[in-house]
PDB file of C-alpha atoms and ligand atoms in Angstrom:
ATOM      1  CA  MET I1087       2.060 -17.218 -13.237  1.00 82.00           C
ATOM      2  CA  ALA I1088       5.016 -14.831 -13.121  1.00 96.00           C
ATOM      3  CA  GLN I1089       5.892 -13.124 -16.374  1.00 96.00           C
ATOM      4  CA  TRP I1090       8.425 -10.640 -17.706  1.00 98.00           C
ATOM      5  CA  TYR I1091       7.370  -7.563 -19.670  1.00 96.00           C
ATOM      6  CA  GLY I1092      10.740  -6.175 -20.734  1.00 96.00           C
ATOM      7  CA  ASN I1093      12.558  -5.264 -17.541  1.00 96.00           C
ATOM      8  CA  ILE I1094       9.436  -5.612 -15.420  1.00 98.00           C
ATOM      9  CA  GLY I1095       8.380  -8.926 -13.909  1.00 98.00           C
ATOM     10  CA  LYS I1096       4.768  -9.306 -12.774  1.00 98.00           C
ATOM     11  CA  ILE I1097       3.833 -11.694  -9.974  1.00 98.00           C
ATOM     12  CA  THR I1098       0.192 -12.256  -9.021  1.00 97.00           C
ATOM     13  CA  LEU I1099      -0.552 -13.229  -5.412  1.00 97.00           C
ATOM     14  CA  PRO I1100      -3.752 -14.191  -3.558  1.00 93.00           C
ATOM     15  CA  THR I1101      -5.466 -12.175  -0.802  1.00 90.00           C
ATOM     16  CA  PRO I1102      -8.415 -12.957   1.483  1.00 86.00           C
ATOM     17  CA  PHE I1103      -9.987  -9.611   0.507  1.00 85.00           C
ATOM     18  CA  ALA I1104     -12.848  -8.876  -1.895  1.00 80.00           C
ATOM     19  CA  VAL I1105     -10.303  -7.416  -4.297  1.00 78.00           C
ATOM     20  CA  GLY I1106      -9.030 -10.951  -5.013  1.00 86.00           C
ATOM     21  CA  ASP I1107      -5.508 -11.335  -6.385  1.00 92.00           C
ATOM     22  CA  VAL I1108      -2.989  -8.490  -6.323  1.00 94.00           C
ATOM     23  CA  ASN I1109       0.076  -7.847  -8.452  1.00 96.00           C
ATOM     24  CA  VAL I1110       3.595  -7.048  -7.332  1.00 98.00           C
ATOM     25  CA  TYR I1111       6.401  -6.102  -9.717  1.00 98.00           C
ATOM     26  CA  ILE I1112      10.100  -6.771  -9.959  1.00 98.00           C
ATOM     27  CA  VAL I1113      11.813  -3.889 -11.741  1.00 98.00           C
ATOM     28  CA  LYS I1114      15.342  -4.313 -13.048  1.00 97.00           C
ATOM     29  CA  GLY I1115      17.441  -1.178 -12.725  1.00 94.00           C
ATOM     30  CA  ASP I1116      20.756  -0.369 -11.075  1.00 98.00           C
ATOM     31  CA  THR I1117      19.003  -1.807  -8.041  1.00 98.00           C
ATOM     32  CA  LEU I1118      16.672  -4.809  -8.192  1.00 98.00           C
ATOM     33  CA  THR I1119      13.430  -3.356  -6.877  1.00 98.00           C
ATOM     34  CA  LEU I1120      10.190  -4.901  -5.711  1.00 98.00           C
ATOM     35  CA  VAL I1121       7.173  -2.630  -6.176  1.00 98.00           C
ATOM     36  CA  ASP I1122       4.494  -3.459  -3.588  1.00 98.00           C
ATOM     37  CA  ALA I1123       4.473  -6.433  -1.259  1.00 98.00           C
ATOM     38  CA  ALA I1124       1.040  -8.125  -1.091  1.00 97.00           C
ATOM     39  CA  ILE I1125      -0.317  -9.366   2.262  1.00 96.00           C
ATOM     40  CA  LYS I1126       1.415 -10.871   5.270  1.00 96.00           C
ATOM     41  CA  THR I1127       0.733 -14.589   5.388  1.00 95.00           C
ATOM     42  CA  ASP I1128       3.176 -17.498   5.214  1.00 96.00           C
ATOM     43  CA  GLU I1129       1.198 -18.901   2.294  1.00 95.00           C
ATOM     44  CA  THR I1130       1.577 -15.670   0.281  1.00 96.00           C
ATOM     45  CA  TRP I1131       5.297 -15.575   1.081  1.00 97.00           C
ATOM     46  CA  GLU I1132       5.745 -19.158  -0.142  1.00 97.00           C
ATOM     47  CA  ILE I1133       3.908 -18.416  -3.394  1.00 97.00           C
ATOM     48  CA  PHE I1134       5.933 -15.221  -3.827  1.00 98.00           C
ATOM     49  CA  VAL I1135       9.230 -17.099  -3.391  1.00 98.00           C
ATOM     50  CA  HIS I1136       8.094 -19.753  -5.870  1.00 98.00           C
ATOM     51  CA  GLU I1137       6.973 -17.204  -8.472  1.00 98.00           C
ATOM     52  CA  LEU I1138      10.110 -15.098  -7.982  1.00 98.00           C
ATOM     53  CA  LYS I1139      12.127 -18.192  -8.803  1.00 98.00           C
ATOM     54  CA  GLN I1140      10.253 -18.459 -12.109  1.00 97.00           C
ATOM     55  CA  LEU I1141      11.630 -14.983 -12.874  1.00 98.00           C
ATOM     56  CA  GLY I1142      15.142 -16.160 -12.048  1.00 98.00           C
ATOM     57  CA  TYR I1143      15.558 -14.560  -8.632  1.00 98.00           C
ATOM     58  CA  ASN I1144      15.572 -15.366  -4.927  1.00 98.00           C
ATOM     59  CA  PRO I1145      14.284 -13.043  -2.169  1.00 98.00           C
ATOM     60  CA  LYS I1146      17.895 -12.229  -1.212  1.00 98.00           C
ATOM     61  CA  ASP I1147      18.417 -10.708  -4.672  1.00 98.00           C
ATOM     62  CA  ILE I1148      15.855  -7.979  -3.930  1.00 98.00           C
ATOM     63  CA  GLU I1149      17.671  -4.807  -2.905  1.00 98.00           C
ATOM     64  CA  GLN I1150      14.828  -2.410  -2.109  1.00 98.00           C
ATOM     65  CA  VAL I1151      11.045  -2.156  -2.033  1.00 98.00           C
ATOM     66  CA  VAL I1152       8.880   0.724  -3.225  1.00 98.00           C
ATOM     67  CA  ILE I1153       5.321   0.761  -1.887  1.00 98.00           C
ATOM     68  CA  THR I1154       2.625   2.567  -3.868  1.00 98.00           C
ATOM     69  CA  HIS I1155       0.477   3.000  -0.733  1.00 97.00           C
ATOM     70  CA  HIS I1156      -0.114   1.710   2.771  1.00 97.00           C
ATOM     71  CA  HIS I1157      -2.964  -0.790   2.327  1.00 95.00           C
ATOM     72  CA  PRO I1158      -2.277  -4.233   3.861  1.00 96.00           C
ATOM     73  CA  ASP I1159      -2.404  -5.964   0.462  1.00 95.00           C
ATOM     74  CA  HIS I1160       0.515  -3.798  -0.684  1.00 97.00           C
ATOM     75  CA  VAL I1161       2.838  -3.902   2.320  1.00 98.00           C
ATOM     76  CA  GLY I1162       2.400  -7.245   4.124  1.00 97.00           C
ATOM     77  CA  LEU I1163       5.487  -9.072   2.890  1.00 97.00           C
ATOM     78  CA  LEU I1164       7.776  -6.231   3.988  1.00 97.00           C
ATOM     79  CA  ASP I1165       8.118  -8.177   7.244  1.00 96.00           C
ATOM     80  CA  TYR I1166       9.871 -10.965   5.349  1.00 97.00           C
ATOM     81  CA  LEU I1167      12.368  -8.687   3.573  1.00 97.00           C
ATOM     82  CA  GLU I1168      15.290  -6.959   5.265  1.00 94.00           C
ATOM     83  CA  VAL I1169      15.870  -4.281   2.634  1.00 97.00           C
ATOM     84  CA  PRO I1170      15.189  -0.523   2.523  1.00 98.00           C
ATOM     85  CA  ILE I1171      11.563   0.515   2.046  1.00 98.00           C
ATOM     86  CA  ILE I1172      10.702   3.558  -0.057  1.00 98.00           C
ATOM     87  CA  GLY I1173       7.340   5.335  -0.170  1.00 98.00           C
ATOM     88  CA  HIS I1174       5.468   8.551   0.474  1.00 97.00           C
ATOM     89  CA  GLU I1175       5.767  10.096   3.935  1.00 95.00           C
ATOM     90  CA  TYR I1176       2.023   9.615   4.500  1.00 95.00           C
ATOM     91  CA  ASN I1177       2.477   5.836   4.732  1.00 96.00           C
ATOM     92  CA  LYS I1178       4.309   6.125   8.009  1.00 95.00           C
ATOM     93  CA  ARG I1179       1.546   6.345  10.555  1.00 93.00           C
ATOM     94  CA  TRP I1180      -0.396   3.545   8.838  1.00 94.00           C
ATOM     95  CA  LEU I1181       2.680   1.337   9.079  1.00 96.00           C
ATOM     96  CA  ILE I1182       3.705   2.297  12.609  1.00 94.00           C
ATOM     97  CA  ARG I1183       0.110   2.299  13.920  1.00 95.00           C
ATOM     98  CA  ASP I1184       0.888   3.668  17.379  1.00 94.00           C
ATOM     99  CA  GLU I1185      -1.761   3.963  20.073  1.00 95.00           C
ATOM    100  CA  GLU I1186      -2.557   7.590  19.294  1.00 94.00           C
ATOM    101  CA  PHE I1187      -3.132   6.820  15.621  1.00 93.00           C
ATOM    102  CA  MET I1188      -5.329   3.830  16.364  1.00 95.00           C
ATOM    103  CA  ARG I1189      -7.428   5.973  18.703  1.00 95.00           C
ATOM    104  CA  GLU I1190      -7.828   8.602  15.966  1.00 93.00           C
ATOM    105  CA  TYR I1191      -8.657   5.822  13.498  1.00 94.00           C
ATOM    106  CA  ARG I1192     -11.510   4.444  15.635  1.00 94.00           C
ATOM    107  CA  GLU I1193     -12.850   7.891  16.553  1.00 94.00           C
ATOM    108  CA  PHE I1194     -12.811   9.036  12.936  1.00 95.00           C
ATOM    109  CA  TYR I1195     -14.806   6.085  11.605  1.00 94.00           C
ATOM    110  CA  SER I1196     -17.219   6.138  14.540  1.00 94.00           C
ATOM    111  CA  ARG I1197     -17.939   9.827  13.926  1.00 94.00           C
ATOM    112  CA  LEU I1198     -18.133   9.327  10.158  1.00 94.00           C
ATOM    113  CA  PHE I1199     -20.674   6.522  10.606  1.00 94.00           C
ATOM    114  CA  ASP I1200     -22.749   8.733  12.949  1.00 95.00           C
ATOM    115  CA  GLU I1201     -22.666  11.735  10.612  1.00 94.00           C
ATOM    116  CA  ALA I1202     -23.660   9.545   7.676  1.00 94.00           C
ATOM    117  CA  ALA I1203     -26.536   8.079   9.753  1.00 96.00           C
ATOM    118  CA  VAL I1204     -25.233   4.540   9.452  1.00 94.00           C
ATOM    119  CA  PRO I1205     -27.374   2.229  11.665  1.00 94.00           C
ATOM    120  CA  GLN I1206     -25.696   1.432  14.996  1.00 90.00           C
ATOM    121  CA  GLN I1207     -25.646  -2.330  14.316  1.00 91.00           C
ATOM    122  CA  LEU I1208     -23.403  -1.714  11.303  1.00 93.00           C
ATOM    123  CA  LYS I1209     -20.765  -0.055  13.481  1.00 90.00           C
ATOM    124  CA  THR I1210     -19.230  -3.502  13.987  1.00 91.00           C
ATOM    125  CA  ASN I1211     -17.802  -2.962  10.498  1.00 91.00           C
ATOM    126  CA  ILE I1212     -15.264  -0.580  12.043  1.00 91.00           C
ATOM    127  CA  ARG I1213     -13.727  -3.520  13.910  1.00 92.00           C
ATOM    128  CA  LYS I1214     -13.917  -5.676  10.785  1.00 92.00           C
ATOM    129  CA  MET I1215     -11.969  -3.031   8.832  1.00 90.00           C
ATOM    130  CA  GLU I1216      -9.441  -2.812  11.623  1.00 94.00           C
ATOM    131  CA  ALA I1217      -9.004  -6.600  11.566  1.00 94.00           C
ATOM    132  CA  THR I1218      -7.557  -6.348   8.041  1.00 93.00           C
ATOM    133  CA  LEU I1219      -4.542  -4.583   9.564  1.00 94.00           C
ATOM    134  CA  GLN I1220      -3.339  -7.992  10.809  1.00 94.00           C
ATOM    135  CA  PHE I1221      -2.199  -8.549   7.206  1.00 95.00           C
ATOM    136  CA  SER I1222      -0.165  -5.327   7.221  1.00 96.00           C
ATOM    137  CA  SER I1223       3.509  -4.857   8.021  1.00 95.00           C
ATOM    138  CA  GLN I1224       5.292  -3.968  11.239  1.00 87.00           C
ATOM    139  CA  ARG I1225       8.073  -2.212   9.341  1.00 94.00           C
ATOM    140  CA  SER I1226       8.176   1.412   8.238  1.00 93.00           C
ATOM    141  CA  LEU I1227       9.886   3.552   5.624  1.00 97.00           C
ATOM    142  CA  ASN I1228      13.637   4.007   5.295  1.00 97.00           C
ATOM    143  CA  LEU I1229      13.326   6.660   2.604  1.00 98.00           C
ATOM    144  CA  THR I1230      10.480   8.987   1.676  1.00 97.00           C
ATOM    145  CA  VAL I1231       9.745  10.223  -1.842  1.00 98.00           C
ATOM    146  CA  GLU I1232       7.396  12.828  -3.262  1.00 97.00           C
ATOM    147  CA  GLU I1233       6.106  14.270  -6.547  1.00 98.00           C
ATOM    148  CA  GLY I1234       8.764  14.545  -9.236  1.00 98.00           C
ATOM    149  CA  MET I1235      11.505  12.594  -7.445  1.00 98.00           C
ATOM    150  CA  GLU I1236      13.428   9.871  -9.244  1.00 98.00           C
ATOM    151  CA  ILE I1237      13.451   6.518  -7.452  1.00 98.00           C
ATOM    152  CA  PRO I1238      17.013   5.784  -6.228  1.00 97.00           C
ATOM    153  CA  GLY I1239      18.504   2.862  -8.143  1.00 97.00           C
ATOM    154  CA  LEU I1240      15.845   3.075 -10.872  1.00 98.00           C
ATOM    155  CA  PRO I1241      17.042   5.672 -13.411  1.00 98.00           C
ATOM    156  CA  GLY I1242      14.156   7.108 -15.434  1.00 98.00           C
ATOM    157  CA  TRP I1243      11.450   6.081 -12.941  1.00 98.00           C
ATOM    158  CA  PHE I1244       9.773   9.108 -11.356  1.00 98.00           C
ATOM    159  CA  VAL I1245       7.135   9.596  -8.666  1.00 98.00           C
ATOM    160  CA  ILE I1246       3.675  10.999  -9.379  1.00 98.00           C
ATOM    161  CA  GLU I1247       1.570  11.648  -6.288  1.00 97.00           C
ATOM    162  CA  THR I1248      -1.851  10.097  -6.939  1.00 96.00           C
ATOM    163  CA  PRO I1249      -3.919  10.459  -3.743  1.00 94.00           C
ATOM    164  CA  GLY I1250      -7.566   9.370  -3.828  1.00 93.00           C
ATOM    165  CA  HIS I1251      -7.590   5.630  -3.290  1.00 94.00           C
ATOM    166  CA  ALA I1252      -5.195   6.312  -0.400  1.00 95.00           C
ATOM    167  CA  GLN I1253      -3.693   9.559   0.881  1.00 94.00           C
ATOM    168  CA  SER I1254      -0.256   7.975   0.662  1.00 96.00           C
ATOM    169  CA  HIS I1255      -0.658   6.791  -2.931  1.00 97.00           C
ATOM    170  CA  ILE I1256       2.103   7.282  -5.496  1.00 98.00           C
ATOM    171  CA  SER I1257       2.437   5.945  -9.013  1.00 98.00           C
ATOM    172  CA  LEU I1258       5.715   5.378 -10.808  1.00 98.00           C
ATOM    173  CA  ILE I1259       6.200   6.627 -14.348  1.00 98.00           C
ATOM    174  CA  HIS I1260       8.930   5.971 -16.897  1.00 98.00           C
ATOM    175  CA  GLN I1261       8.160   8.596 -19.513  1.00 97.00           C
ATOM    176  CA  LYS I1262      10.725   7.489 -22.103  1.00 96.00           C
ATOM    177  CA  LYS I1263       9.380   3.935 -22.071  1.00 96.00           C
ATOM    178  CA  GLY I1264       5.757   5.063 -21.717  1.00 97.00           C
ATOM    179  CA  ILE I1265       5.113   2.863 -18.670  1.00 97.00           C
ATOM    180  CA  VAL I1266       3.189   3.604 -15.476  1.00 97.00           C
ATOM    181  CA  ILE I1267       3.029   1.362 -12.427  1.00 97.00           C
ATOM    182  CA  GLY I1268      -0.229   2.659 -11.002  1.00 96.00           C
ATOM    183  CA  GLY I1269      -0.766   0.590  -7.836  1.00 96.00           C
ATOM    184  CA  ASP I1270      -4.472   0.819  -6.946  1.00 94.00           C
ATOM    185  CA  HIS I1271      -4.827   4.161  -8.721  1.00 94.00           C
ATOM    186  CA  ILE I1272      -5.630   2.161 -11.853  1.00 90.00           C
ATOM    187  CA  PHE I1273      -7.568  -1.115 -11.876  1.00 85.00           C
ATOM    188  CA  ALA I1274      -7.783  -3.379 -14.904  1.00 82.00           C
ATOM    189  CA  THR I1275     -11.531  -3.980 -14.911  1.00 83.00           C
ATOM    190  CA  GLN I1276     -13.138  -1.222 -12.849  1.00 83.00           C
ATOM    191  CA  SER I1277     -12.576   2.332 -11.679  1.00 85.00           C
ATOM    192  CA  SER I1278     -10.383   2.775  -8.635  1.00 86.00           C
ATOM    193  CA  ASN I1279     -12.311   3.146  -5.369  1.00 86.00           C
ATOM    194  CA  PRO I1280     -11.680   6.259  -3.278  1.00 89.00           C
ATOM    195  CA  LEU I1281     -11.638   5.395   0.432  1.00 89.00           C
ATOM    196  CA  PHE I1282     -12.407   7.407   3.546  1.00 91.00           C
ATOM    197  CA  GLU I1283      -9.354   7.541   5.779  1.00 93.00           C
ATOM    198  CA  THR I1284      -8.352   9.073   9.051  1.00 91.00           C
ATOM    199  CA  PRO I1285      -7.463  12.651   8.077  1.00 87.00           C
ATOM    200  CA  LEU I1286      -3.796  13.530   8.114  1.00 81.00           C
ATOM    201  CA  ILE I1287      -4.152  16.722  10.102  1.00 63.00           C
ATOM    202  CA  LYS I1288      -4.602  15.899  13.744  1.00 52.00           C
ATOM    203  CA  ASN I1289      -8.089  16.574  15.088  1.00 47.00           C
ATOM    204  CA  ARG I1290      -9.292  17.801  11.712  1.00 46.00           C
ATOM    205  CA  LEU I1291     -12.764  16.580  10.848  1.00 45.00           C
ATOM    206  CA  LEU I1292     -13.540  15.467   7.341  1.00 44.00           C
ATOM    207  CA  PHE I1293     -17.198  16.340   7.741  1.00 42.00           C
ATOM    208  CA  THR I1294     -18.927  18.878   9.923  1.00 38.00           C
ATOM    209  CA  SER I1295     -22.615  19.065  10.692  1.00 38.00           C
ATOM    210  CA  LYS I1296     -22.763  22.708   9.553  1.00 39.00           C
ATOM    211  CA  CYS I1297     -22.697  24.106   6.069  1.00 39.00           C
ATOM    212  CA  VAL I1298     -19.936  26.674   5.718  1.00 34.00           C
TER     213      VAL I1298
HETATM  214 ZN1  LIG E1084      -5.280  -0.161  -1.984  1.00 54.10          ZN
END
């Protein structure tokens, strides 16, 4: 059920992931902004449109999207929206997913599994993780933001870089109102899970077999 909290509208949408439902937010400012975009399925889009209507808006009213991080359950519906996308620079390669990146992605997890002595039969989980990318977006960023920047069109809303759950993760803070939109940096009922990701620096290894 969609609900307003002051100038912020919360919409809860389903996912096929263990995380269950996810929230997206409509923020009223100079520019009507959607924060995060759930997963890419027609069913999720239909529910989103229905819930958005409960808040008094149609998809065409949305003027920009800010993504807190690159995970599929935060970017999927970008494919249905033809408006500028704002996020941290580090989202880009997860959104574009070119051949080189996907090769790095597979090599990184394969090596990580080997170094952590994960049994060979469990390596199929690498493909299962990769399969979740089908729910991600094909679009990329139009504008990048970083620590301390104010979000265009949202006076008073500033970026805090909050890597850990994802390298690309940002949270949005409105200090005067005392509000934070924390993405997956803050969960309601449990601590946020840090995730292993393909390192940003090309060919850099997260683990080595030697102590240094
Ligand atoms: Zn996430």
